[in-house]
Short mmCIF file of C-alpha atoms in Angstrom, two decimals:
data_model
loop_
_atom_site.label_atom_id
_atom_site.label_comp_id
_atom_site.label_asym_id
_atom_site.label_seq_id
_atom_site.Cartn_x
_atom_site.Cartn_y
_atom_site.Cartn_z
CA MET A 1 0.00 0.00 0.00
CA ILE A 2 1.33 3.41 -0.98
CA ARG A 3 1.34 5.81 1.95
CA ALA A 4 1.21 9.60 1.69
CA THR A 5 2.60 12.42 3.82
CA THR A 6 3.04 16.18 3.85
CA ASP A 7 5.45 16.16 6.81
CA VAL A 8 8.80 17.55 5.66
CA SER A 9 10.25 18.23 9.08
CA ILE A 10 13.84 17.04 9.36
CA PRO A 11 13.00 14.28 11.92
CA ALA A 12 10.19 13.00 9.67
CA LEU A 13 12.47 12.91 6.64
CA ALA A 14 15.10 11.05 8.64
CA ALA A 15 12.59 8.29 9.38
CA HIS A 16 12.74 7.14 5.74
CA ASP A 17 15.52 4.92 4.45
CA ALA A 18 15.96 7.16 1.39
CA ILE A 19 14.45 10.27 -0.12
CA ILE A 20 14.11 9.63 -3.83
CA ASP A 21 13.69 12.64 -6.08
CA VAL A 22 12.45 11.48 -9.48
CA ARG A 23 12.63 14.90 -11.14
CA SER A 24 15.11 15.63 -13.92
CA PRO A 25 18.78 16.28 -13.08
CA ALA A 26 18.41 20.00 -13.86
CA GLU A 27 15.49 20.33 -11.42
CA PHE A 28 17.45 18.41 -8.80
CA ALA A 29 20.54 20.59 -9.26
CA GLU A 30 18.56 23.78 -8.63
CA ASP A 31 17.32 22.51 -5.27
CA HIS A 32 16.45 19.31 -3.46
CA LEU A 33 15.57 17.97 -0.05
CA PRO A 34 18.54 17.32 2.28
CA GLY A 35 20.02 13.90 1.67
CA ALA A 36 17.85 13.19 -1.38
CA ILE A 37 19.13 11.04 -4.22
CA ASN A 38 18.19 11.76 -7.82
CA LEU A 39 16.67 8.83 -9.72
CA PRO A 40 14.95 10.63 -12.60
CA VAL A 41 12.13 8.89 -14.41
CA LEU A 42 12.79 11.32 -17.28
CA ASP A 43 16.14 12.98 -17.85
CA ASP A 44 16.42 16.60 -19.01
CA ALA A 45 16.41 15.81 -22.74
CA GLN A 46 13.58 13.28 -22.43
CA ARG A 47 11.44 15.68 -20.40
CA ALA A 48 11.90 18.42 -23.00
CA GLU A 49 11.23 15.98 -25.83
CA VAL A 50 7.98 14.65 -24.36
CA GLY A 51 6.85 18.13 -23.36
CA THR A 52 7.39 19.46 -26.87
CA GLU A 53 5.54 16.50 -28.39
CA TYR A 54 2.64 17.03 -25.95
CA VAL A 55 2.29 20.72 -26.84
CA GLN A 56 3.03 20.64 -30.55
CA GLY A 57 1.92 17.14 -31.58
CA SER A 58 -0.35 14.39 -30.32
CA LYS A 59 -1.07 14.33 -26.59
CA PHE A 60 -1.81 10.61 -26.78
CA LEU A 61 1.46 9.80 -28.54
CA ALA A 62 3.37 12.03 -26.11
CA ARG A 63 1.89 10.18 -23.13
CA ARG A 64 2.65 6.80 -24.69
CA HIS A 65 6.20 7.86 -25.54
CA GLY A 66 6.68 9.27 -22.05
CA ALA A 67 5.34 6.12 -20.43
CA ALA A 68 7.80 3.99 -22.37
CA LEU A 69 10.71 6.19 -21.32
CA VAL A 70 9.57 6.22 -17.70
CA ALA A 71 9.25 2.43 -17.66
CA ARG A 72 12.77 1.95 -19.05
CA ASN A 73 14.26 4.46 -16.62
CA ILE A 74 12.55 2.92 -13.59
CA ALA A 75 13.78 -0.51 -14.68
CA ALA A 76 17.33 0.84 -14.93
CA HIS A 77 17.08 2.25 -11.38
CA LEU A 78 15.75 -1.05 -10.03
CA GLU A 79 18.67 -2.89 -11.57
CA GLY A 80 21.19 -0.17 -10.68
CA ALA A 81 20.96 2.25 -7.75
CA LEU A 82 18.22 0.24 -6.00
CA ALA A 83 19.54 -3.24 -6.70
CA ASP A 84 20.91 -3.77 -3.18
CA ARG A 85 17.75 -2.69 -1.30
CA GLY A 86 16.08 -5.43 0.70
CA GLY A 87 12.41 -6.16 1.33
CA GLY A 88 12.16 -3.77 4.28
CA PHE A 89 13.19 -0.71 2.25
CA ARG A 90 11.15 2.40 3.22
CA PRO A 91 11.65 5.18 0.65
CA LEU A 92 9.99 8.59 0.39
CA VAL A 93 9.34 9.43 -3.26
CA HIS A 94 8.52 12.78 -4.80
CA CYS A 95 8.56 14.75 -8.05
CA TRP A 96 7.77 18.42 -8.67
CA ARG A 97 4.15 18.52 -7.44
CA GLY A 98 3.30 14.92 -6.53
CA GLY A 99 2.04 14.05 -10.00
CA GLN A 100 2.54 11.35 -12.57
CA ARG A 101 6.31 10.98 -12.29
CA SER A 102 6.35 10.16 -8.58
CA HIS A 103 3.19 8.03 -8.81
CA ALA A 104 4.80 5.92 -11.54
CA MET A 105 7.88 5.24 -9.42
CA ALA A 106 5.84 4.65 -6.26
CA THR A 107 3.48 2.20 -8.02
CA VAL A 108 6.37 0.04 -9.18
CA MET A 109 8.05 0.18 -5.77
CA ASP A 110 4.80 -0.82 -4.10
CA GLN A 111 4.47 -3.80 -6.43
CA VAL A 112 8.02 -4.82 -5.55
CA GLY A 113 6.88 -4.95 -1.93
CA TRP A 114 8.68 -1.92 -0.53
CA HIS A 115 7.02 0.33 2.06
CA VAL A 116 6.88 3.41 -0.14
CA THR A 117 5.55 6.81 0.89
CA LEU A 118 4.59 9.61 -1.49
CA LEU A 119 5.25 13.24 -0.61
CA GLU A 120 1.95 14.95 -1.37
CA GLY A 121 2.54 18.16 -3.30
CA GLY A 122 6.06 16.98 -4.17
CA TYR A 123 9.00 19.34 -4.01
CA ARG A 124 6.62 22.28 -3.76
CA THR A 125 5.55 21.08 -0.27
CA TRP A 126 9.18 21.24 0.81
CA ARG A 127 9.74 24.63 -0.76
CA ARG A 128 6.68 26.08 0.99
CA ALA A 129 8.05 24.91 4.34
CA VAL A 130 11.41 26.56 3.61
CA VAL A 131 9.81 29.85 2.57
CA ASP A 132 7.47 29.83 5.58
CA ARG A 133 10.42 29.47 7.99
CA LEU A 134 13.10 31.59 6.33
CA HIS A 135 11.15 34.30 4.52
CA ASP A 136 7.63 34.66 5.91
CA GLY A 137 8.07 33.53 9.52
CA GLU A 138 10.42 34.08 12.42
CA LEU A 139 13.73 32.28 12.69
CA GLY A 140 13.13 31.42 16.34
CA LEU A 141 16.81 31.27 17.34
CA ASN A 142 18.78 33.13 20.00
CA LEU A 143 21.50 34.50 17.73
CA VAL A 144 24.80 36.05 18.80
CA LEU A 145 26.80 37.90 16.13
CA LEU A 146 30.55 37.49 15.83
CA ASP A 147 31.61 40.83 14.37
CA GLY A 148 34.84 42.60 13.57
CA PRO A 149 36.85 44.08 10.72
CA THR A 150 38.15 42.08 7.78
CA GLY A 151 40.96 39.65 8.55
CA CYS A 152 40.45 39.38 12.32
CA GLY A 153 39.83 35.63 12.22
CA LYS A 154 36.07 35.52 12.72
CA THR A 155 35.55 32.41 10.60
CA ALA A 156 38.39 30.58 12.33
CA LEU A 157 37.06 31.67 15.72
CA LEU A 158 33.60 30.40 14.76
CA GLY A 159 35.16 27.02 14.02
CA GLU A 160 36.92 26.99 17.38
CA LEU A 161 33.66 27.77 19.15
CA ALA A 162 31.91 24.93 17.30
CA ALA A 163 34.70 22.54 18.29
CA GLY A 164 34.17 23.61 21.91
CA GLY A 165 30.50 22.66 21.83
CA VAL A 166 28.99 26.09 21.20
CA GLN A 167 26.10 26.11 18.73
CA THR A 168 27.12 27.87 15.52
CA LEU A 169 25.64 28.58 12.11
CA ASP A 170 28.28 28.65 9.37
CA LEU A 171 26.69 30.77 6.66
CA GLU A 172 29.86 31.03 4.58
CA GLY A 173 30.19 27.26 4.63
CA LEU A 174 26.60 26.84 3.47
CA ALA A 175 27.12 29.46 0.75
CA ASN A 176 30.56 28.08 -0.20
CA HIS A 177 32.00 31.59 -0.20
CA ARG A 178 34.22 33.53 2.17
CA GLY A 179 31.99 36.56 2.05
CA SER A 180 34.28 39.11 0.46
CA LEU A 181 35.24 40.33 -2.99
CA PHE A 182 38.05 37.76 -2.96
CA GLY A 183 35.94 35.05 -1.34
CA ALA A 184 35.14 32.67 -4.22
CA LEU A 185 35.83 29.00 -3.45
CA PRO A 186 36.33 25.96 -5.69
CA GLY A 187 33.07 24.43 -6.85
CA GLY A 188 31.24 27.74 -6.92
CA GLN A 189 28.17 28.70 -4.96
CA PRO A 190 24.98 26.66 -4.78
CA PRO A 191 21.81 28.04 -6.36
CA GLN A 192 19.85 30.36 -4.05
CA LYS A 193 17.10 27.80 -3.40
CA LEU A 194 19.58 25.04 -2.60
CA PHE A 195 21.37 27.35 -0.14
CA GLU A 196 18.04 28.01 1.55
CA SER A 197 17.27 24.30 1.78
CA ARG A 198 20.64 23.67 3.41
CA LEU A 199 20.06 26.61 5.76
CA PHE A 200 16.60 25.29 6.69
CA ALA A 201 18.09 21.92 7.61
CA ALA A 202 20.93 23.53 9.58
CA VAL A 203 18.50 25.75 11.51
CA ALA A 204 16.23 22.79 12.27
CA ALA A 205 19.15 20.94 13.85
CA LEU A 206 19.79 23.71 16.41
CA ASP A 207 18.44 23.94 19.94
CA PRO A 208 16.37 27.16 20.14
CA ALA A 209 16.87 27.28 23.91
CA ARG A 210 20.63 27.79 23.54
CA PRO A 211 22.56 30.65 21.89
CA VAL A 212 23.68 30.24 18.29
CA VAL A 213 26.78 32.12 17.16
CA VAL A 214 26.82 33.36 13.59
CA GLU A 215 29.40 35.47 11.81
CA ALA A 216 28.21 38.98 10.95
CA GLU A 217 27.69 39.26 7.21
CA SER A 218 26.28 41.74 4.75
CA SER A 219 22.88 40.89 3.29
CA LYS A 220 24.67 38.94 0.54
CA ILE A 221 27.41 36.31 0.67
CA GLY A 222 28.80 36.35 -2.83
CA ARG A 223 25.64 36.14 -4.93
CA ILE A 224 23.59 34.43 -2.19
CA VAL A 225 20.97 36.67 -0.56
CA LEU A 226 20.27 36.01 3.12
CA PRO A 227 16.56 35.26 3.70
CA ARG A 228 14.46 37.87 5.47
CA ALA A 229 13.88 35.99 8.74
CA LEU A 230 17.60 35.32 9.17
CA TRP A 231 18.62 38.86 8.24
CA SER A 232 16.06 40.31 10.65
CA ALA A 233 17.25 38.07 13.49
CA MET A 234 20.87 39.00 12.82
CA GLY A 235 19.99 42.69 12.95
CA ALA A 236 18.52 42.30 16.43
CA ALA A 237 21.26 40.05 17.84
CA PRO A 238 23.84 41.08 20.46
CA VAL A 239 27.42 41.31 19.26
CA ILE A 240 30.80 39.92 20.19
CA GLU A 241 33.35 42.42 18.86
CA VAL A 242 36.61 40.90 17.64
CA SER A 243 39.68 43.03 16.97
CA ALA A 244 43.35 42.52 16.10
CA PRO A 245 46.26 44.68 14.93
CA VAL A 246 46.36 45.53 11.23
CA ALA A 247 49.72 43.77 10.77
CA ALA A 248 48.38 40.53 12.23
CA ARG A 249 45.24 40.80 10.12
CA ALA A 250 47.27 41.34 6.95
CA ASP A 251 49.35 38.24 7.69
CA PHE A 252 46.24 36.21 8.45
CA THR A 253 44.52 37.43 5.29
CA CYS A 254 47.48 36.40 3.15
CA ALA A 255 47.38 32.92 4.64
CA THR A 256 43.60 32.60 4.31
CA TYR A 257 43.52 33.78 0.71
CA ALA A 258 46.69 32.02 -0.42
CA ASP A 259 44.74 30.33 -3.22
CA ILE A 260 43.70 33.55 -4.92
CA ALA A 261 47.07 35.16 -4.22
CA ALA A 262 48.65 32.30 -6.18
CA ASP A 263 46.41 33.06 -9.18
CA PRO A 264 47.47 36.45 -10.60
CA GLY A 265 44.63 36.49 -13.12
CA ALA A 266 41.93 35.86 -10.53
CA LEU A 267 43.48 38.39 -8.14
CA ASP A 268 43.62 41.09 -10.80
CA ALA A 269 40.04 40.36 -11.88
CA ALA A 270 38.86 40.73 -8.30
CA LEU A 271 40.63 44.06 -7.94
CA THR A 272 38.82 45.40 -11.01
CA ARG A 273 35.50 44.71 -9.23
CA LEU A 274 36.26 47.02 -6.29
CA PRO A 275 33.61 49.71 -5.58
CA ARG A 276 33.53 52.67 -7.92
CA HIS A 277 33.97 55.22 -5.15
CA LEU A 278 37.63 54.17 -4.93
CA SER A 279 39.84 56.21 -7.22
CA LYS A 280 41.13 54.68 -10.44
CA ALA A 281 44.66 55.66 -9.41
CA LEU A 282 44.38 53.77 -6.11
CA ILE A 283 43.02 50.65 -7.80
CA ALA A 284 45.77 50.86 -10.41
CA GLU A 285 48.34 51.04 -7.60
CA TRP A 286 46.88 47.93 -5.98
CA ARG A 287 46.86 46.08 -9.29
CA ASP A 288 50.54 46.96 -9.72
CA MET A 289 51.24 45.53 -6.25
CA ALA A 290 49.48 42.31 -7.19
CA ALA A 291 51.33 42.05 -10.49
CA ALA A 292 54.64 42.52 -8.67
CA GLY A 293 53.78 39.78 -6.18
CA ARG A 294 53.60 42.19 -3.24
CA VAL A 295 50.64 40.37 -1.77
CA ARG A 296 51.41 41.23 1.85
CA ASP A 297 51.62 44.96 1.06
CA LEU A 298 48.41 44.69 -0.94
CA ALA A 299 46.56 43.00 1.92
CA GLU A 300 47.54 45.72 4.38
CA ALA A 301 46.68 48.49 1.92
CA LEU A 302 43.24 47.01 1.26
CA ILE A 303 42.58 46.67 4.98
CA ARG A 304 43.61 50.22 5.80
CA GLU A 305 42.14 52.06 2.82
CA HIS A 306 39.12 49.98 1.83
CA TYR A 307 37.86 47.44 4.35
CA ASP A 308 38.37 49.35 7.61
CA PRO A 309 36.67 52.54 6.38
CA ALA A 310 33.76 50.44 5.08
CA TYR A 311 33.50 48.64 8.42
CA ALA A 312 33.55 51.94 10.31
CA ARG A 313 30.71 53.26 8.16
CA SER A 314 28.62 50.13 8.75
CA ARG A 315 29.12 50.36 12.53
CA THR A 316 27.97 53.96 12.51
CA ALA A 317 24.82 52.98 10.63
CA ARG A 318 23.69 50.38 13.19
CA GLU A 319 23.23 50.11 16.92
CA ARG A 320 23.78 46.69 18.48
CA ARG A 321 24.06 45.53 22.07
CA ALA A 322 27.63 44.49 22.89
CA LEU A 323 27.87 41.12 24.61
CA ALA A 324 31.66 40.84 24.79
CA ALA A 325 34.86 42.11 23.21
CA VAL A 326 37.86 40.04 22.15
CA GLU A 327 41.21 41.69 21.48
CA LEU A 328 43.65 39.35 19.79
CA ALA A 329 47.33 40.24 19.67
CA ALA A 330 47.94 37.38 17.25
CA LEU A 331 45.78 35.21 15.01
CA ASP A 332 47.63 31.90 15.25
CA PRO A 333 45.66 28.74 16.18
CA PRO A 334 46.64 28.76 19.90
CA SER A 335 45.51 32.39 20.27
CA LEU A 336 42.20 31.72 18.51
CA SER A 337 41.60 28.58 20.58
CA ALA A 338 42.27 30.44 23.83
CA ALA A 339 39.95 33.28 22.79
CA ALA A 340 37.18 30.81 21.98
CA ALA A 341 37.55 29.17 25.40
CA ARG A 342 37.18 32.56 27.10
CA LEU A 343 34.10 33.37 25.04
CA GLU A 344 32.22 30.15 25.74
CA VAL A 345 31.22 31.31 29.22
CA SER A 346 29.86 34.63 27.95
CA ILE A 347 27.93 32.97 25.16
CA GLU A 348 26.33 30.24 27.24
CA ALA A 349 25.35 32.89 29.82
CA GLN A 350 22.91 34.07 27.15
CA THR A 351 20.84 30.97 27.89
CA ALA A 352 20.16 32.12 31.46
CA ALA A 353 19.45 35.66 30.29
#
């Protein structure tokens, strides 16, 4: 018997042995449920082919053609990705809106004898839950912002806090971007919807009764836009201010961005994307530094003449309650680890407050 559900909470999803997304690979790549596997009943080319035939030709022939393709693809999945699944297999199956594609897969699975469940409304049920939580609702978390100027080790400090048992939300990790003009990472950024699905799952895993530390960001990380509920919660959160000497920050920045520093073309391209309010002469000077391999000098110049003034302007424009301040003389791992240990007490005190 085919079961049906609309429950897309993370614990409910985890109760299934597998989440099987039968949409096309392109649909899956744009966004999918956490942990889902893609077993398309029609691939991208087949879906376009059948859709064109349905609109421009015979609807009957299109349905017959599509049914033949779906049958062959399901057979291939049964003999391939699903070949090792035993009789007790409990999959959750869905397509775009809970229509013919998912019903075809679920019908065959049911005949096999598996305990299959259909997600009513398909992917759209999941997407509505994500939008309700991240855009239209309230985040419902006790956030603490880790703030400070560029290069002061906030991301590394966030990692140290996580290792010490403090709840954290790593937005740059979810966005696969270091959050600055030079922050691109290998593999590129996920699509906006996929970022939001990952964020939804990460938020659901957190204990709302305990503080959650998140690095202060602008409203965009690379090309990813932070959802309204998250951005609103960050704007109201108390702040831990992190600071360090410019020289230490320049050294740390060089080490952190060693990959882009080793790619003269990428470094020069990033410099050409600096804000227009900076003079052409200044940008030309920085490009000359990069071309000459003076990366350390460039890092310090950018901090002093671009990033610190921008940070000062942003601080003036907002008022946030200070929870703690951390002054780091150095940004080596022992110093960051010691700072995180000192902060844990202040952060967990937020629970009592």
